[in-house]
CSV table of C-alpha atoms and ligand atoms in Angstrom, one decimal:
chain,number,residue,atom,x,y,z
C,1,UNK,CA,15.4,4.1,-8.5
C,2,UNK,CA,15.6,0.8,-6.8
C,3,UNK,CA,16.1,-1.5,-10.0
C,4,UNK,CA,14.5,0.5,-11.8
C,5,UNK,CA,17.4,2.4,-13.7
C,6,UNK,CA,18.0,3.9,-17.4
C,7,UNK,CA,20.7,2.2,-19.0
C,8,UNK,CA,21.9,3.6,-22.6
C,9,UNK,CA,18.4,6.2,-22.2
C,10,UNK,CA,16.7,2.7,-21.8
C,11,UNK,CA,14.5,2.0,-18.6
C,12,UNK,CA,15.3,-1.1,-17.2
C,13,UNK,CA,13.3,-3.5,-14.8
C,14,UNK,CA,16.3,-5.6,-12.7
C,15,UNK,CA,17.8,-7.3,-16.1
C,16,UNK,CA,14.9,-6.5,-18.0
C,17,UNK,CA,14.4,-3.6,-20.6
C,18,UNK,CA,10.9,-2.1,-20.0
C,19,UNK,CA,9.9,-2.1,-23.9
C,20,UNK,CA,10.3,-5.6,-23.7
C,21,UNK,CA,7.9,-6.3,-21.4
C,22,UNK,CA,5.1,-3.6,-22.9
C,23,UNK,CA,5.8,-5.7,-26.3
C,24,UNK,CA,5.5,-9.5,-24.7
C,25,UNK,CA,2.7,-7.9,-22.5
C,26,UNK,CA,0.6,-4.8,-23.8
C,27,UNK,CA,0.3,-2.0,-22.4
C,28,UNK,CA,-1.4,-0.9,-19.4
C,29,UNK,CA,1.0,-3.0,-17.6
C,30,UNK,CA,2.4,-2.9,-13.7
C,31,UNK,CA,5.9,-4.3,-14.0
C,32,UNK,CA,7.2,-5.6,-10.2
C,33,UNK,CA,10.9,-6.1,-9.1
C,34,UNK,CA,10.8,-9.2,-7.2
C,35,UNK,CA,14.4,-7.7,-6.1
C,36,UNK,CA,13.0,-5.0,-4.4
C,37,UNK,CA,10.4,-6.8,-2.6
C,38,UNK,CA,12.1,-8.8,-1.2
C,39,UNK,CA,14.7,-6.3,-0.3
C,40,UNK,CA,12.2,-3.7,1.3
C,41,UNK,CA,11.2,-7.0,3.8
C,42,UNK,CA,14.1,-7.8,4.5
C,43,UNK,CA,15.5,-4.0,5.8
C,44,UNK,CA,12.4,-4.1,7.9
C,45,UNK,CA,13.2,-7.6,9.0
C,46,UNK,CA,16.7,-6.5,9.9
C,47,UNK,CA,15.5,-2.8,11.2
C,48,UNK,CA,13.4,-4.6,13.5
C,49,UNK,CA,15.3,-8.1,14.5
C,50,UNK,CA,16.3,-7.0,18.0
C,51,UNK,CA,12.5,-7.2,19.2
C,52,UNK,CA,12.4,-10.5,16.9
C,53,UNK,CA,9.0,-8.9,15.5
C,54,UNK,CA,6.2,-10.1,13.6
C,55,UNK,CA,6.1,-8.9,10.3
C,56,UNK,CA,2.3,-9.1,8.9
C,57,UNK,CA,2.0,-7.6,5.1
C,58,UNK,CA,-0.6,-5.6,4.6
C,59,UNK,CA,-2.3,-7.2,1.7
C,60,UNK,CA,-4.5,-3.7,1.2
C,61,UNK,CA,-1.8,-2.3,-0.3
C,62,UNK,CA,-1.7,-5.0,-3.2
C,63,UNK,CA,-3.0,-8.2,-2.8
C,64,UNK,CA,-1.7,-9.8,-6.2
C,65,UNK,CA,-1.6,-13.8,-4.7
C,66,UNK,CA,2.2,-14.3,-6.3
C,67,UNK,CA,3.3,-10.9,-4.1
C,68,UNK,CA,1.4,-12.0,-0.7
C,69,UNK,CA,3.1,-16.0,-1.7
C,70,UNK,CA,6.4,-14.2,-2.1
C,71,UNK,CA,6.1,-12.5,1.3
C,72,UNK,CA,5.0,-15.1,3.2
C,73,UNK,CA,7.6,-17.5,1.7
C,74,UNK,CA,10.1,-14.8,2.9
C,75,UNK,CA,8.5,-15.3,6.6
C,76,UNK,CA,6.0,-12.4,6.5
C,77,UNK,CA,2.6,-13.2,8.3
C,78,UNK,CA,-0.5,-10.5,6.5
C,79,UNK,CA,-2.4,-7.9,7.4
C,80,UNK,CA,-5.6,-8.3,5.6
C,81,UNK,CA,-8.8,-5.7,6.3
C,82,UNK,CA,-12.0,-7.8,4.8
C,83,UNK,CA,-12.9,-11.7,4.4
C,84,UNK,CA,-11.6,-10.9,0.8
C,85,UNK,CA,-8.0,-10.0,2.0
C,86,UNK,CA,-8.4,-13.0,4.5
C,87,UNK,CA,-9.0,-15.3,1.7
C,88,UNK,CA,-6.0,-13.9,-0.4
C,89,UNK,CA,-3.7,-14.6,2.6
C,90,UNK,CA,-4.8,-18.1,2.8
C,91,UNK,CA,-4.1,-19.0,-0.6
C,92,UNK,CA,-1.0,-17.1,-0.6
C,93,UNK,CA,0.7,-17.9,3.3
C,94,UNK,CA,2.2,-20.9,4.6
C,95,UNK,CA,-0.1,-23.2,6.7
C,96,UNK,CA,0.2,-21.1,10.0
C,97,UNK,CA,1.1,-17.9,8.6
C,98,UNK,CA,-0.1,-14.9,11.6
C,99,UNK,CA,-2.8,-13.3,9.7
C,100,UNK,CA,-4.0,-10.2,11.8
C,101,UNK,CA,-8.1,-8.5,11.1
C,102,UNK,CA,-8.2,-5.1,11.5
C,103,UNK,CA,-11.3,-2.8,10.0
C,104,UNK,CA,-14.2,-0.9,11.0
C,105,UNK,CA,-16.8,-3.2,9.7
C,106,UNK,CA,-16.2,-6.7,10.4
C,107,UNK,CA,-19.5,-8.8,9.8
C,108,UNK,CA,-20.2,-12.1,11.7
C,109,UNK,CA,-19.9,-13.8,8.8
C,110,UNK,CA,-16.4,-12.6,8.3
C,111,UNK,CA,-15.9,-13.1,12.2
C,112,UNK,CA,-16.5,-16.7,11.6
C,113,UNK,CA,-14.5,-17.3,9.2
C,114,UNK,CA,-11.5,-15.7,10.5
C,115,UNK,CA,-12.0,-17.5,14.0
C,116,UNK,CA,-12.7,-20.5,11.7
C,117,UNK,CA,-9.3,-19.9,9.6
C,118,UNK,CA,-7.0,-19.7,13.0
C,119,UNK,CA,-6.8,-15.7,12.9
C,120,UNK,CA,-3.5,-14.9,14.7
C,121,UNK,CA,-5.5,-11.3,16.0
C,122,UNK,CA,-8.2,-9.3,16.0
C,123,UNK,CA,-7.2,-5.6,15.9
C,124,UNK,CA,-10.8,-4.2,17.4
C,125,UNK,CA,-12.3,-0.6,16.8
C,126,UNK,CA,-15.2,-0.2,18.7
C,127,UNK,CA,-17.0,-1.2,21.5
C,128,UNK,CA,-19.9,-2.8,19.9
C,129,UNK,CA,-17.3,-4.6,17.9
C,130,UNK,CA,-15.3,-6.3,20.6
C,131,UNK,CA,-18.7,-7.6,22.2
C,132,UNK,CA,-19.5,-9.2,19.7
C,133,UNK,CA,-16.5,-10.9,18.6
C,134,UNK,CA,-16.5,-12.4,21.9
C,135,UNK,CA,-20.2,-13.4,21.5
C,136,UNK,CA,-19.6,-14.8,18.7
C,137,UNK,CA,-16.4,-16.7,19.8
C,138,UNK,CA,-18.3,-18.4,23.4
C,139,UNK,CA,-20.7,-19.9,20.5
C,140,UNK,CA,-18.2,-21.7,19.0
C,141,UNK,CA,-16.3,-22.6,22.2
C,142,UNK,CA,-13.7,-20.0,21.5
C,143,UNK,CA,-11.5,-17.7,22.9
C,144,UNK,CA,-10.5,-14.6,19.9
C,145,UNK,CA,-7.6,-13.2,20.9
C,146,UNK,CA,-7.8,-9.7,20.3
C,147,UNK,CA,-6.0,-6.5,20.5
C,148,UNK,CA,-7.3,-3.4,21.1
C,149,UNK,CA,-7.1,-0.7,18.3
C,150,UNK,CA,-6.7,2.8,20.1
C,151,UNK,CA,-6.8,6.1,17.8
C,152,UNK,CA,-3.9,7.6,19.5
C,153,UNK,CA,-5.0,11.3,18.4
C,154,UNK,CA,-2.1,12.8,17.4
C,155,UNK,CA,-1.3,15.8,15.1
C,156,UNK,CA,-1.7,16.1,11.2
C,157,UNK,CA,0.5,14.0,9.7
C,158,UNK,CA,-1.1,13.0,6.0
C,159,UNK,CA,-3.1,12.9,3.7
C,160,UNK,CA,-6.6,14.2,5.1
C,161,UNK,CA,-8.4,11.0,3.4
C,162,UNK,CA,-5.0,8.8,5.1
C,163,UNK,CA,-5.1,10.0,8.3
C,164,UNK,CA,-6.3,7.5,10.4
C,165,UNK,CA,-5.5,9.0,14.2
C,166,UNK,CA,-6.7,12.2,14.2
C,167,UNK,CA,-9.2,13.0,16.9
C,168,UNK,CA,-12.4,12.2,15.5
C,169,UNK,CA,-11.9,9.4,12.5
C,170,UNK,CA,-13.7,6.3,12.2
C,171,UNK,CA,-10.5,4.4,13.0
C,172,UNK,CA,-9.9,2.8,16.8
C,173,UNK,CA,-11.5,3.2,20.2
C,174,UNK,CA,-11.0,6.7,21.4
C,175,UNK,CA,-8.2,6.7,23.9
C,176,UNK,CA,-10.1,8.5,26.9
C,177,UNK,CA,-12.4,4.7,26.1
C,178,UNK,CA,-9.8,2.5,26.1
C,179,UNK,CA,-9.4,1.5,29.6
C,180,UNK,CA,-13.3,1.6,30.3
C,181,UNK,CA,-14.1,-0.5,27.6
C,182,UNK,CA,-11.2,-3.3,28.3
C,183,UNK,CA,-13.1,-3.2,31.9
C,184,UNK,CA,-16.1,-4.0,30.7
C,185,UNK,CA,-14.7,-7.1,29.4
C,186,UNK,CA,-12.0,-8.6,32.3
C,187,UNK,CA,-13.0,-12.4,32.4
C,188,UNK,CA,-14.8,-12.4,29.4
C,189,UNK,CA,-15.2,-16.4,28.5
C,190,UNK,CA,-14.9,-15.6,24.2
C,191,UNK,CA,-11.8,-12.9,24.1
C,192,UNK,CA,-8.1,-12.7,25.5
C,193,UNK,CA,-7.5,-9.5,25.5
C,194,UNK,CA,-3.8,-9.8,24.8
C,195,UNK,CA,-2.7,-6.6,22.5
C,196,UNK,CA,-2.3,-3.2,21.8
C,197,UNK,CA,-3.2,-1.8,18.4
C,198,UNK,CA,-2.4,1.5,16.7
C,199,UNK,CA,-1.7,2.0,12.9
C,200,UNK,CA,-0.9,5.8,12.4
C,201,UNK,CA,-2.3,6.6,9.0
C,202,UNK,CA,-0.2,6.9,5.4
C,203,UNK,CA,2.5,7.8,4.3
C,204,UNK,CA,4.3,9.0,6.7
C,205,UNK,CA,7.3,10.6,6.2
C,206,UNK,CA,8.2,11.1,9.7
C,207,UNK,CA,9.4,9.3,12.8
C,208,UNK,CA,8.0,11.7,15.3
C,209,UNK,CA,4.7,10.2,15.1
C,210,UNK,CA,5.9,6.7,16.2
C,211,UNK,CA,7.9,8.0,19.0
C,212,UNK,CA,4.1,9.8,20.2
C,213,UNK,CA,2.1,6.6,19.7
C,214,UNK,CA,3.9,4.3,21.3
C,215,UNK,CA,4.7,6.4,24.9
C,216,UNK,CA,0.8,7.1,24.1
C,217,UNK,CA,1.0,3.1,24.0
C,218,UNK,CA,3.2,2.4,27.1
C,219,UNK,CA,0.8,4.5,29.2
C,220,UNK,CA,-2.4,2.2,27.8
C,221,UNK,CA,-1.1,-1.1,28.1
C,222,UNK,CA,0.2,-0.4,31.6
C,223,UNK,CA,-3.4,0.5,32.5
C,224,UNK,CA,-4.6,-2.9,30.8
C,225,UNK,CA,-2.0,-4.7,32.7
C,226,UNK,CA,-3.5,-3.4,35.9
C,227,UNK,CA,-7.1,-4.5,34.9
C,228,UNK,CA,-5.6,-7.8,35.1
C,229,UNK,CA,-5.3,-8.3,30.9
C,230,UNK,CA,-2.4,-10.3,30.0
C,231,UNK,CA,-1.0,-7.6,27.0
C,232,UNK,CA,1.8,-9.3,24.9
C,233,UNK,CA,1.4,-7.6,21.8
C,234,UNK,CA,2.4,-4.0,20.7
C,235,UNK,CA,1.1,-3.4,17.1
C,236,UNK,CA,2.3,0.1,15.6
C,237,UNK,CA,0.5,-0.7,12.2
C,238,UNK,CA,1.8,0.2,9.2
C,239,UNK,CA,2.5,3.6,7.1
C,240,UNK,CA,6.2,3.9,6.8
C,241,UNK,CA,6.5,6.7,3.9
C,242,UNK,CA,8.0,6.0,0.5
C,243,UNK,CA,9.7,7.8,-2.4
C,244,UNK,CA,7.6,9.5,-4.9
C,245,UNK,CA,9.4,12.5,-5.4
C,246,UNK,CA,13.1,11.0,-5.0
C,247,UNK,CA,15.1,10.3,-1.4
C,248,UNK,CA,12.0,11.6,0.9
C,249,UNK,CA,11.5,8.2,2.7
C,250,UNK,CA,13.0,7.3,6.0
C,251,UNK,CA,14.8,3.6,5.8
C,252,UNK,CA,13.3,1.0,8.4
C,253,UNK,CA,16.2,1.8,10.9
C,254,UNK,CA,14.9,5.2,11.8
C,255,UNK,CA,11.5,4.2,12.6
C,256,UNK,CA,13.2,1.3,14.3
C,257,UNK,CA,15.4,3.9,16.7
C,258,UNK,CA,11.8,5.2,18.0
C,259,UNK,CA,9.5,1.9,18.3
C,260,UNK,CA,12.3,-0.7,19.6
C,261,UNK,CA,13.3,1.2,22.8
C,262,UNK,CA,9.1,1.8,23.8
C,263,UNK,CA,8.7,-2.1,22.8
C,264,UNK,CA,11.9,-2.5,25.2
C,265,UNK,CA,10.4,-0.7,27.8
C,266,UNK,CA,6.9,-2.0,28.1
C,267,UNK,CA,8.1,-6.1,27.4
C,268,UNK,CA,5.5,-7.2,24.6
C,269,UNK,CA,6.0,-8.6,21.5
C,270,UNK,CA,6.2,-6.4,18.0
C,271,UNK,CA,3.8,-6.8,15.3
C,272,UNK,CA,4.3,-4.1,12.5
C,273,UNK,CA,1.8,-4.0,9.3
C,274,UNK,CA,3.9,-2.8,6.7
C,275,UNK,CA,2.4,-2.5,3.2
C,276,UNK,CA,3.6,0.9,1.2
C,277,UNK,CA,6.3,0.8,2.3
C,278,UNK,CA,7.2,-3.1,0.6
C,279,UNK,CA,4.9,-2.9,-2.5
C,280,UNK,CA,5.3,0.7,-3.7
C,281,UNK,CA,8.3,1.6,-4.6
C,282,UNK,CA,8.6,-2.1,-6.2
C,283,UNK,CA,6.7,-0.9,-9.6
C,284,UNK,CA,6.1,0.8,-12.3
C,285,UNK,CA,2.9,1.3,-14.1
C,286,UNK,CA,4.0,1.5,-18.1
C,287,UNK,CA,1.8,3.1,-20.5
C,288,UNK,CA,1.6,3.6,-24.3
C,289,UNK,CA,0.7,7.0,-26.0
C,290,UNK,CA,-2.1,7.5,-28.0
C,291,UNK,CA,-2.2,10.7,-28.9
C,292,UNK,CA,-1.7,14.6,-28.1
C,293,UNK,CA,-3.4,17.4,-28.3
C,294,UNK,CA,-3.4,21.5,-27.3
C,295,UNK,CA,-6.1,22.7,-26.3
C,296,UNK,CA,-7.0,26.5,-24.4
C,297,UNK,CA,-3.0,26.7,-23.7
C,298,UNK,CA,-2.5,23.1,-22.7
C,299,UNK,CA,-0.5,20.2,-23.7
C,300,UNK,CA,-2.5,16.9,-23.1
C,301,UNK,CA,-0.5,13.4,-23.3
C,302,UNK,CA,-3.6,11.3,-24.0
C,303,UNK,CA,-2.1,7.6,-23.1
C,304,UNK,CA,-3.9,4.3,-22.2
C,305,UNK,CA,-3.4,4.0,-18.5
C,306,UNK,CA,-6.1,5.7,-16.5
C,307,UNK,CA,-7.6,6.6,-13.1
C,308,UNK,CA,-9.1,3.6,-13.2
C,309,UNK,CA,-5.4,1.8,-13.7
C,310,UNK,CA,-4.0,4.2,-10.9
C,311,UNK,CA,-6.6,7.0,-8.8
C,312,UNK,CA,-4.1,8.0,-6.4
C,313,UNK,CA,-3.3,11.5,-8.3
C,314,UNK,CA,-7.1,11.8,-8.7
C,315,UNK,CA,-8.1,10.8,-5.1
C,316,UNK,CA,-5.6,12.3,-3.6
C,317,UNK,CA,-3.5,14.5,-5.8
C,318,UNK,CA,-0.9,12.2,-5.1
C,319,UNK,CA,2.8,12.9,-7.0
C,320,UNK,CA,4.4,10.0,-9.4
C,321,UNK,CA,7.4,10.8,-11.4
C,322,UNK,CA,6.9,9.8,-14.5
C,323,UNK,CA,9.2,9.5,-17.7
C,324,UNK,CA,9.5,8.3,-21.3
C,325,UNK,CA,10.6,4.6,-21.5
C,326,UNK,CA,13.0,5.9,-23.5
C,327,UNK,CA,13.7,9.4,-23.7
C,328,UNK,CA,15.2,11.3,-26.6
C,329,UNK,CA,19.0,12.1,-26.5
C,330,UNK,CA,18.4,16.0,-26.2
C,331,UNK,CA,16.3,15.5,-22.6
C,332,UNK,CA,17.7,14.8,-19.0
C,333,UNK,CA,17.6,11.0,-19.0
C,334,UNK,CA,15.6,11.3,-15.8
C,335,UNK,CA,13.9,14.4,-14.3
C,336,UNK,CA,15.7,17.0,-12.5
C,337,UNK,CA,13.1,16.6,-9.3
C,338,UNK,CA,13.9,18.0,-5.7
C,339,UNK,CA,13.0,15.6,-3.0
C,340,UNK,CA,11.1,17.7,-0.4
C,341,UNK,CA,7.6,16.2,-0.6
C,342,UNK,CA,6.2,19.8,0.6
C,343,UNK,CA,7.1,21.3,-2.6
C,344,UNK,CA,4.5,21.8,-4.9
C,345,UNK,CA,6.7,22.9,-8.2
C,346,UNK,CA,9.7,20.2,-7.3
C,347,UNK,CA,11.6,20.6,-10.7
C,348,UNK,CA,14.1,21.8,-11.7
C,349,UNK,CA,14.3,23.5,-15.6
C,350,UNK,CA,14.9,20.7,-17.9
C,351,UNK,CA,16.7,21.2,-21.4
C,352,UNK,CA,14.2,20.5,-24.3
C,353,UNK,CA,10.7,19.9,-21.7
C,354,UNK,CA,7.5,22.2,-21.6
C,355,UNK,CA,4.7,21.5,-19.0
C,356,UNK,CA,1.9,18.9,-19.9
C,357,UNK,CA,-1.0,17.2,-18.2
C,358,UNK,CA,-0.9,13.3,-18.6
C,359,UNK,CA,-4.2,11.9,-18.8
C,360,UNK,CA,-6.1,8.8,-19.7
C,361,UNK,CA,-9.1,8.1,-21.5
C,362,UNK,CA,-11.8,7.9,-19.3
C,363,UNK,CA,-14.8,10.1,-19.2
C,364,UNK,CA,-13.7,12.7,-16.2
C,365,UNK,CA,-12.0,16.0,-16.2
C,366,UNK,CA,-10.6,14.3,-13.3
C,367,UNK,CA,-8.7,11.4,-15.0
C,368,UNK,CA,-4.8,12.4,-14.8
C,369,UNK,CA,-1.8,11.0,-13.9
C,370,UNK,CA,0.1,14.5,-13.9
C,371,UNK,CA,-0.8,17.5,-14.1
C,372,UNK,CA,1.8,20.6,-15.5
C,373,UNK,CA,4.8,18.3,-15.5
C,374,UNK,CA,7.8,19.5,-17.4
C,375,UNK,CA,8.1,16.1,-19.5
C,376,UNK,CA,9.9,16.0,-23.2
C,377,UNK,CA,8.0,16.3,-26.9
C,378,UNK,CA,5.9,12.9,-26.7
C,379,UNK,CA,4.5,11.2,-29.7
C,380,UNK,CA,1.7,8.5,-30.5
C,381,UNK,CA,3.5,5.1,-29.4
C,382,UNK,CA,6.0,6.4,-27.0
C,383,UNK,CA,6.2,4.6,-24.0
C,384,UNK,CA,5.6,5.8,-20.5
C,385,UNK,CA,7.0,4.5,-16.5
C,386,UNK,CA,4.9,6.2,-13.9
C,387,UNK,CA,6.7,5.1,-11.1
C,388,UNK,CA,6.4,4.2,-7.3
C,389,UNK,CA,3.8,2.4,-8.6
C,390,UNK,CA,3.1,-0.7,-6.4
C,391,UNK,CA,1.1,0.6,-3.5
C,392,UNK,CA,-2.7,1.3,-3.8
C,393,UNK,CA,-2.4,1.2,-7.8
C,394,UNK,CA,-3.6,-1.5,-9.2
C,395,UNK,CA,-5.2,-2.9,-5.5
C,396,UNK,CA,-7.5,0.0,-6.0
C,397,UNK,CA,-7.6,-0.7,-9.5
C,398,UNK,CA,-11.6,-1.1,-11.1
C,399,UNK,CA,-13.1,-1.4,-14.2
C,400,UNK,CA,-14.7,2.2,-14.7
C,401,UNK,CA,-15.4,3.1,-18.2
C,402,UNK,CA,-15.8,-1.2,-19.1
C,403,UNK,CA,-11.8,-0.9,-19.6
C,404,UNK,CA,-10.1,-4.0,-18.5
C,405,UNK,CA,-8.0,-4.0,-15.6
C,406,UNK,CA,-4.1,-4.1,-16.4
C,407,UNK,CA,-2.0,-7.0,-16.4
C,408,UNK,CA,0.8,-7.3,-14.3
C,409,UNK,CA,4.1,-9.1,-14.3
C,410,UNK,CA,7.3,-9.8,-11.8
C,411,UNK,CA,10.7,-9.5,-13.2
C,412,UNK,CA,13.4,-12.0,-11.5
C,413,UNK,CA,16.7,-10.9,-12.9
C,414,UNK,CA,16.6,-11.1,-16.5
C,415,UNK,CA,13.6,-13.4,-16.2
C,416,UNK,CA,10.0,-12.3,-16.4
C,417,UNK,CA,6.6,-13.5,-15.5
C,418,UNK,CA,2.9,-13.2,-15.8
C,419,UNK,CA,1.5,-12.8,-12.0
C,420,UNK,CA,-2.3,-11.4,-13.1
C,421,UNK,CA,-3.4,-11.6,-16.8
C,422,UNK,CA,-5.1,-8.9,-18.6
C,423,UNK,CA,-8.8,-9.0,-18.2
C,424,UNK,CA,-10.8,-9.6,-21.7
C,425,UNK,CA,-14.2,-8.2,-22.8
C,426,UNK,CA,-15.5,-11.7,-21.2
C,427,UNK,CA,-14.3,-11.1,-17.7
C,428,UNK,CA,-16.2,-8.1,-18.3
C,429,UNK,CA,-19.4,-9.1,-18.2
C,430,UNK,CA,-19.1,-12.5,-16.4
C,431,UNK,CA,-21.1,-11.7,-13.0
C,432,UNK,CA,-24.2,-11.0,-15.4
C,433,UNK,CA,-24.1,-12.9,-17.8
C,434,UNK,CA,-25.5,-16.2,-16.0
C,435,UNK,CA,-28.6,-13.3,-14.8
C,436,UNK,CA,-29.5,-12.4,-18.2
C,437,UNK,CA,-33.5,-13.6,-18.7
R,1,PLP,C1,-3.2,0.0,5.2
R,1,PLP,C2,-3.1,0.1,7.0
R,1,PLP,C3,-1.7,-0.6,6.9
R,1,PLP,C4,-1.0,-0.5,6.2
R,1,PLP,O1,-0.5,0.9,5.2
R,1,PLP,P1,0.5,0.8,4.6
R,1,PLP,O2,1.0,2.7,4.8
R,1,PLP,O3,0.6,0.2,3.8
R,1,PLP,O4,2.3,1.1,5.5
R,1,PLP,C5,-1.2,-1.2,8.1
R,1,PLP,N1,-3.0,-1.4,9.4
R,1,PLP,C6,-4.0,-0.9,8.4
R,1,PLP,C7,-4.8,-1.3,9.8
R,1,PLP,C8,-4.3,-0.6,8.0
R,1,PLP,O5,-5.2,0.4,7.4
């Protein structure tokens, strides 16, 4: 899978054996492929090139400064959802990088900070927020460029916790109210309403929702222009799905095929905010088996990565492919899994495999990376790779159970370097130490 491949039953990231990385840097370890990161960004840039788009890498998916910097070096702007992500984007991006700022709860301080730092667009999610941004900008003698984020009210398209465009979710303005809200700020001295934004949810494996969203967007942009707002940007957000199983994802060109005609029709500059699509398949999480045990008819593999390192299985019931870094000679080199994202049991029979739960050391029954997963016999010290772990993996990592967050390594060809060092016990208490009396 994309520069993570088995050669002679040894998993490589680009030209580096993963086992070597585990020896050098320890486990749990996030291993990123620079080639995949750049290729996936390029894939979007190429597919949407006819629209000369502004591609804003979504920092939320993975905010590592070195990864953001790589994105900036290859021409991306940034999509941020907090002051902290804004800070990361500034640290990573070349001067003048375009930064779009979304989120339902921007504080006054964050709004001021963004204006001070030359935010490209605020994606505005409520009428109160719009008026607040207007007031703050006016008080600073500025005009804030905003895109109104609409909730286009489309049928469910992904996990309920990450579907952001069904009626009643907290995101965006109700589609019925956008025009009224926009009417209220015509001629506002602190606001330039220059765009329409939507982010449909994530991950989305079909193009149809984008087609429907674009159609609704076109109607709205026409109405906003009639009010006198100079709408120049259509921001279609992120959400493009990736391969967690096999080959279920659409290429960027498939999304472009439905989005580009809309952009052309309405005569806007296109903005996109891809996160997962770029970084999701660009990393694996490497862990080491600590113990195995069987109880109550179940077989457990206890390894040193846990829900604090990768919470997606626990939080969303997400599926990640998982396989030994060096599979034995009598088992398949890779798991035989079909790519149907809706199949609850996507495995074909595999030689010398039996169902096991892969769990971590955290004190929660919900701490697992995989459940009832056909895997070969594993033993203490074996290395495991959890695939497609680049997005919403390290970004959501925590210190729960006072576990140290993992290290991150970036591989380029046959070279590799640390892009985040492993935390230490000292780091763990750093914010408390000064407060001790
Ligand atoms: C999370 C988010 C994104 C990125 O979503 P991906 O699925 O990672 O592409 C883009 N825009 C907004 C507003 C978001 O909240």
